[in-house]
mmCIF file of C-alpha atoms in Angstrom:
data_model
loop_
_atom_site.group_PDB
_atom_site.id
_atom_site.type_symbol
_atom_site.label_atom_id
_atom_site.label_comp_id
_atom_site.label_asym_id
_atom_site.label_seq_id
_atom_site.Cartn_x
_atom_site.Cartn_y
_atom_site.Cartn_z
ATOM 1 C CA MET Y 1 -8.578 18.862 11.020
ATOM 2 C CA ASN Y 2 -10.208 18.894 7.346
ATOM 3 C CA ALA Y 3 -9.838 16.001 4.821
ATOM 4 C CA THR Y 4 -6.909 17.748 2.703
ATOM 5 C CA ALA Y 5 -4.451 18.144 6.086
ATOM 6 C CA ALA Y 6 -5.331 14.667 7.196
ATOM 7 C CA LEU Y 7 -3.772 13.687 3.997
ATOM 8 C CA GLN Y 8 -0.408 15.118 5.180
ATOM 9 C CA GLY Y 9 0.918 11.879 7.061
ATOM 10 C CA CYS Y 10 -1.419 11.524 9.933
ATOM 11 C CA VAL Y 11 -3.689 8.874 11.942
ATOM 12 C CA HIS Y 12 -6.914 8.543 11.423
ATOM 13 C CA ILE Y 13 -9.134 7.814 14.601
ATOM 14 C CA VAL Y 14 -12.856 6.128 13.919
ATOM 15 C CA ASP Y 15 -14.657 6.058 17.023
ATOM 16 C CA ASP Y 16 -18.517 6.926 18.383
ATOM 17 C CA ASP Y 17 -16.796 7.620 21.455
ATOM 18 C CA ALA Y 18 -15.826 11.649 21.706
ATOM 19 C CA GLY Y 19 -13.782 11.207 24.944
ATOM 20 C CA VAL Y 20 -11.453 8.099 23.326
ATOM 21 C CA ARG Y 21 -11.428 10.019 20.070
ATOM 22 C CA ASP Y 22 -10.314 13.303 22.212
ATOM 23 C CA ALA Y 23 -7.888 11.142 24.330
ATOM 24 C CA LEU Y 24 -6.483 9.527 21.488
ATOM 25 C CA GLY Y 25 -5.664 12.900 19.635
ATOM 26 C CA TRP Y 26 -3.861 14.486 22.540
ATOM 27 C CA LEU Y 27 -1.735 10.773 22.969
ATOM 28 C CA LEU Y 28 -0.697 11.288 19.803
ATOM 29 C CA ARG Y 29 0.019 14.806 19.841
ATOM 30 C CA THR Y 30 2.566 14.003 22.823
ATOM 31 C CA ARG Y 31 4.670 12.075 20.001
ATOM 32 C CA ARG Y 32 3.951 14.817 17.565
ATOM 33 C CA LEU Y 33 1.854 12.972 15.287
ATOM 34 C CA LEU Y 34 -1.012 14.263 13.562
ATOM 35 C CA SER Y 35 -4.448 13.155 13.459
ATOM 36 C CA SER Y 36 -7.639 13.383 12.197
ATOM 37 C CA ALA Y 37 -11.041 12.124 14.108
ATOM 38 C CA TYR Y 38 -14.377 10.906 12.808
ATOM 39 C CA PRO Y 39 -17.485 9.863 14.748
ATOM 40 C CA SER Y 40 -18.345 7.178 12.926
ATOM 41 C CA ALA Y 41 -17.479 4.473 9.950
ATOM 42 C CA GLU Y 42 -19.580 6.342 7.577
ATOM 43 C CA ALA Y 43 -18.489 9.610 8.393
ATOM 44 C CA PHE Y 44 -14.782 8.552 7.366
ATOM 45 C CA TRP Y 45 -16.156 6.659 4.252
ATOM 46 C CA ASP Y 46 -17.751 9.646 2.658
ATOM 47 C CA CYS Y 47 -14.373 12.173 3.705
ATOM 48 C CA ALA Y 48 -12.270 9.552 2.372
ATOM 49 C CA HIS Y 49 -14.124 9.023 -1.186
ATOM 50 C CA ALA Y 50 -12.559 12.351 -2.126
ATOM 51 C CA TRP Y 51 -9.050 11.756 -1.492
ATOM 52 C CA PRO Y 52 -6.764 11.168 -4.118
ATOM 53 C CA GLU Y 53 -4.100 8.227 -4.196
ATOM 54 C CA PRO Y 54 -2.067 8.660 -1.046
ATOM 55 C CA THR Y 55 1.599 10.387 -1.104
ATOM 56 C CA GLU Y 56 2.091 10.664 2.871
ATOM 57 C CA ALA Y 57 2.117 7.555 5.508
ATOM 58 C CA SER Y 58 -0.996 7.209 6.999
ATOM 59 C CA CYS Y 59 -2.769 4.456 9.189
ATOM 60 C CA LEU Y 60 -6.048 4.234 10.736
ATOM 61 C CA LEU Y 61 -7.285 3.485 14.384
ATOM 62 C CA LEU Y 62 -10.469 1.742 13.976
ATOM 63 C CA ASP Y 63 -12.876 0.859 16.736
ATOM 64 C CA LEU Y 64 -14.620 -2.209 16.100
ATOM 65 C CA ARG Y 65 -17.837 -1.878 17.663
ATOM 66 C CA MET Y 66 -20.112 0.968 16.899
ATOM 67 C CA PRO Y 67 -23.270 1.938 15.856
ATOM 68 C CA GLY Y 68 -24.285 1.828 12.022
ATOM 69 C CA TRP Y 69 -21.149 0.375 10.117
ATOM 70 C CA SER Y 70 -19.080 -1.706 12.700
ATOM 71 C CA GLY Y 71 -15.302 -1.109 12.244
ATOM 72 C CA LEU Y 72 -15.462 -4.550 10.340
ATOM 73 C CA GLU Y 73 -17.605 -3.684 7.821
ATOM 74 C CA LEU Y 74 -15.902 -0.302 7.141
ATOM 75 C CA TYR Y 75 -12.443 -2.675 6.937
ATOM 76 C CA GLU Y 76 -14.095 -4.678 4.414
ATOM 77 C CA ARG Y 77 -14.791 -1.561 2.299
ATOM 78 C CA LEU Y 78 -11.334 0.067 2.620
ATOM 79 C CA PRO Y 79 -10.104 -1.608 -0.790
ATOM 80 C CA ALA Y 80 -12.717 0.334 -2.729
ATOM 81 C CA LEU Y 81 -10.717 3.711 -1.730
ATOM 82 C CA VAL Y 82 -8.196 5.326 -3.628
ATOM 83 C CA GLY Y 83 -6.794 7.180 -0.946
ATOM 84 C CA CYS Y 84 -6.411 4.280 1.487
ATOM 85 C CA ALA Y 85 -4.446 2.128 -0.735
ATOM 86 C CA ALA Y 86 -1.025 2.267 2.052
ATOM 87 C CA MET Y 87 -2.869 2.907 5.207
ATOM 88 C CA PRO Y 88 -2.440 -0.198 7.669
ATOM 89 C CA VAL Y 89 -5.395 -0.494 10.098
ATOM 90 C CA ILE Y 90 -5.076 -1.174 13.970
ATOM 91 C CA PHE Y 91 -8.516 -2.257 15.625
ATOM 92 C CA LEU Y 92 -9.686 -0.969 19.019
ATOM 93 C CA SER Y 93 -11.531 -3.803 20.516
ATOM 94 C CA GLY Y 94 -13.474 -4.313 23.870
ATOM 95 C CA HIS Y 95 -12.526 -7.794 25.567
ATOM 96 C CA ALA Y 96 -15.700 -9.232 23.900
ATOM 97 C CA ASP Y 97 -14.665 -8.436 20.526
ATOM 98 C CA VAL Y 98 -11.014 -9.834 20.589
ATOM 99 C CA ALA Y 99 -11.794 -13.152 18.827
ATOM 100 C CA THR Y 100 -13.179 -10.660 16.068
ATOM 101 C CA ALA Y 101 -10.251 -8.566 15.852
ATOM 102 C CA VAL Y 102 -7.797 -11.840 15.669
ATOM 103 C CA GLU Y 103 -9.702 -12.654 12.479
ATOM 104 C CA ALA Y 104 -9.644 -9.083 11.150
ATOM 105 C CA VAL Y 105 -5.822 -9.291 11.833
ATOM 106 C CA LYS Y 106 -5.678 -12.845 10.015
ATOM 107 C CA ARG Y 107 -7.255 -10.794 7.149
ATOM 108 C CA GLY Y 108 -4.692 -8.292 6.689
ATOM 109 C CA ALA Y 109 -5.067 -5.760 9.399
ATOM 110 C CA PHE Y 110 -1.928 -4.484 10.631
ATOM 111 C CA ASP Y 111 -2.960 -4.976 14.483
ATOM 112 C CA PHE Y 112 -5.363 -4.698 17.330
ATOM 113 C CA CYS Y 113 -5.846 -3.399 20.689
ATOM 114 C CA GLU Y 114 -7.746 -4.125 23.374
ATOM 115 C CA LYS Y 115 -9.555 -1.776 25.484
ATOM 116 C CA PRO Y 116 -8.311 -0.293 27.823
ATOM 117 C CA PHE Y 117 -5.027 -0.224 26.432
ATOM 118 C CA SER Y 118 -1.476 0.629 27.400
ATOM 119 C CA ASP Y 119 -0.771 4.486 25.911
ATOM 120 C CA ASN Y 120 2.647 3.969 25.145
ATOM 121 C CA ALA Y 121 2.261 0.387 23.168
ATOM 122 C CA LEU Y 122 -0.455 1.703 21.143
ATOM 123 C CA VAL Y 123 1.493 4.895 20.143
ATOM 124 C CA ASP Y 124 4.733 2.211 19.538
ATOM 125 C CA ARG Y 125 2.307 0.274 17.059
ATOM 126 C CA VAL Y 126 0.902 3.146 15.334
ATOM 127 C CA GLU Y 127 4.215 4.363 14.870
ATOM 128 C CA GLN Y 128 5.292 1.232 13.348
ATOM 129 C CA ALA Y 129 2.181 1.149 11.240
ATOM 130 C CA LEU Y 130 3.207 4.694 9.919
ATOM 131 C CA GLN Y 131 6.596 3.254 8.807
ATOM 132 C CA HIS Y 132 4.928 0.329 7.281
ATOM 133 C CA SER Y 133 2.966 2.699 5.436
ATOM 134 C CA ALA Y 134 5.870 4.495 4.143
ATOM 135 C CA GLN Y 135 7.381 1.318 3.117
ATOM 136 C CA LEU Y 136 4.215 0.409 0.941
ATOM 137 C CA LEU Y 137 3.941 3.884 -0.967
ATOM 138 C CA ALA Y 138 7.881 3.477 -1.567
ATOM 139 C CA GLN Y 139 6.947 0.177 -3.108
ATOM 140 C CA ARG Y 140 4.591 1.632 -5.123
ATOM 141 C CA ARG Y 141 6.316 4.583 -6.382
ATOM 142 C CA GLU Y 142 8.980 1.756 -7.005
ATOM 143 C CA LEU Y 143 6.655 -0.223 -9.169
ATOM 144 C CA LYS Y 144 4.910 3.123 -11.203
ATOM 145 C CA LYS Y 145 8.625 3.676 -12.095
ATOM 146 C CA ARG Y 146 9.432 0.533 -13.476
ATOM 147 C CA GLN Y 147 5.726 0.309 -15.209
ATOM 148 C CA ARG Y 148 6.838 3.646 -16.924
ATOM 149 C CA ARG Y 149 10.049 2.338 -18.312
ATOM 150 C CA ILE Y 150 8.195 -0.720 -19.468
ATOM 151 C CA ASP Y 151 5.785 1.750 -21.038
ATOM 152 C CA ALA Y 152 8.779 3.247 -23.065
ATOM 153 C CA LEU Y 153 9.483 0.404 -24.625
ATOM 154 C CA THR Y 154 8.520 -0.204 -28.012
ATOM 155 C CA GLU Y 155 5.900 -3.142 -28.918
ATOM 156 C CA ARG Y 156 8.576 -5.183 -30.665
ATOM 157 C CA GLU Y 157 11.088 -4.384 -27.534
ATOM 158 C CA GLN Y 158 8.336 -5.437 -25.202
ATOM 159 C CA ALA Y 159 8.326 -8.909 -27.313
ATOM 160 C CA VAL Y 160 11.747 -9.359 -26.974
ATOM 161 C CA MET Y 161 11.964 -8.431 -23.301
ATOM 162 C CA ARG Y 162 9.128 -10.852 -22.496
ATOM 163 C CA LEU Y 163 10.816 -13.768 -24.145
ATOM 164 C CA ILE Y 164 14.069 -13.260 -22.615
ATOM 165 C CA ALA Y 165 12.268 -13.172 -19.161
ATOM 166 C CA ASP Y 166 11.126 -16.311 -19.815
ATOM 167 C CA GLY Y 167 14.755 -17.718 -20.379
ATOM 168 C CA LEU Y 168 14.985 -17.927 -24.269
ATOM 169 C CA PRO Y 169 18.547 -17.508 -25.434
ATOM 170 C CA ASN Y 170 18.859 -14.545 -28.533
ATOM 171 C CA LYS Y 171 18.558 -17.607 -31.106
ATOM 172 C CA LEU Y 172 15.021 -18.812 -30.072
ATOM 173 C CA VAL Y 173 13.883 -15.596 -29.434
ATOM 174 C CA ALA Y 174 14.721 -14.810 -32.978
ATOM 175 C CA GLU Y 175 12.953 -17.807 -34.046
ATOM 176 C CA GLN Y 176 9.816 -16.714 -32.218
ATOM 177 C CA LEU Y 177 9.369 -13.446 -33.200
ATOM 178 C CA GLN Y 178 11.056 -14.501 -37.075
ATOM 179 C CA ILE Y 179 13.776 -11.984 -36.893
ATOM 180 C CA SER Y 180 17.340 -12.109 -36.904
ATOM 181 C CA VAL Y 181 19.568 -12.866 -34.257
ATOM 182 C CA ARG Y 182 21.283 -9.737 -34.909
ATOM 183 C CA THR Y 183 17.843 -7.927 -34.404
ATOM 184 C CA VAL Y 184 17.295 -9.656 -31.404
ATOM 185 C CA GLU Y 185 20.543 -8.459 -29.909
ATOM 186 C CA VAL Y 186 20.187 -4.702 -31.142
ATOM 187 C CA HIS Y 187 16.418 -4.896 -29.119
ATOM 188 C CA ARG Y 188 18.004 -6.587 -26.110
ATOM 189 C CA ALA Y 189 20.395 -4.440 -25.447
ATOM 190 C CA HIS Y 190 17.668 -1.210 -25.735
ATOM 191 C CA VAL Y 191 15.623 -3.275 -23.177
ATOM 192 C CA PHE Y 192 18.533 -3.656 -21.173
ATOM 193 C CA ASP Y 193 19.652 0.116 -21.515
ATOM 194 C CA LYS Y 194 16.059 1.306 -20.874
ATOM 195 C CA LEU Y 195 14.777 -0.293 -17.904
ATOM 196 C CA GLY Y 196 18.328 0.048 -16.246
ATOM 197 C CA VAL Y 197 19.164 -3.701 -15.890
ATOM 198 C CA ARG Y 198 22.313 -5.497 -16.687
ATOM 199 C CA SER Y 199 21.090 -8.943 -17.139
ATOM 200 C CA ALA Y 200 18.555 -11.495 -17.677
ATOM 201 C CA VAL Y 201 18.633 -12.109 -14.298
ATOM 202 C CA ASP Y 202 17.957 -8.569 -13.426
ATOM 203 C CA LEU Y 203 15.497 -8.259 -15.662
ATOM 204 C CA VAL Y 204 13.371 -11.349 -14.149
ATOM 205 C CA HIS Y 205 13.842 -9.743 -10.851
ATOM 206 C CA LEU Y 206 12.250 -6.125 -12.361
ATOM 207 C CA LEU Y 207 9.449 -7.674 -13.831
ATOM 208 C CA ARG Y 208 8.567 -10.121 -10.817
ATOM 209 C CA ASP Y 209 5.663 -7.855 -9.716
ATOM 210 C CA PHE Y 210 4.059 -7.408 -13.127
#
């Protein structure tokens, strides 16, 4: 499967063992899940560099111990890849690597599965990781929508917005900006209308991730 097809909501498999890659690909197909396989961390890295910001759910099945970059080394580099921004990672580890896998989970990995793993348990976790990826993408879309609304405000409206979000009443906003209370009321109405909120509390909730 080529890199373009791999972006259409699929599971990326990184393992230096061709037998494991083939077996995982077959297993995922039994659940009607698309997959794309890579023989090394470096091979995945080279492909992922060309990916744009993700629009479809995906996850990464990543072997911990491989020649060249280890799975952990790739994991530490993933934040630099735009195309992996919402890609949960499930580590595949041997018994000797369990402690490392547990540490990776503490640092943000989605989960790890110890080899030999239960087929059903692994695919269940993959499906959960894909659902998590979809949720992350939905959150990113919502944040972008909010940002577009904020960017549509005039400079003065943004100033009024920030002071209202800080809890200041109209009179103090007017004093801070050296404008009339009536002008503050007009800007406040425009801010609420453009951002689709009804109250200062709603405004605070909308801005909490910015």
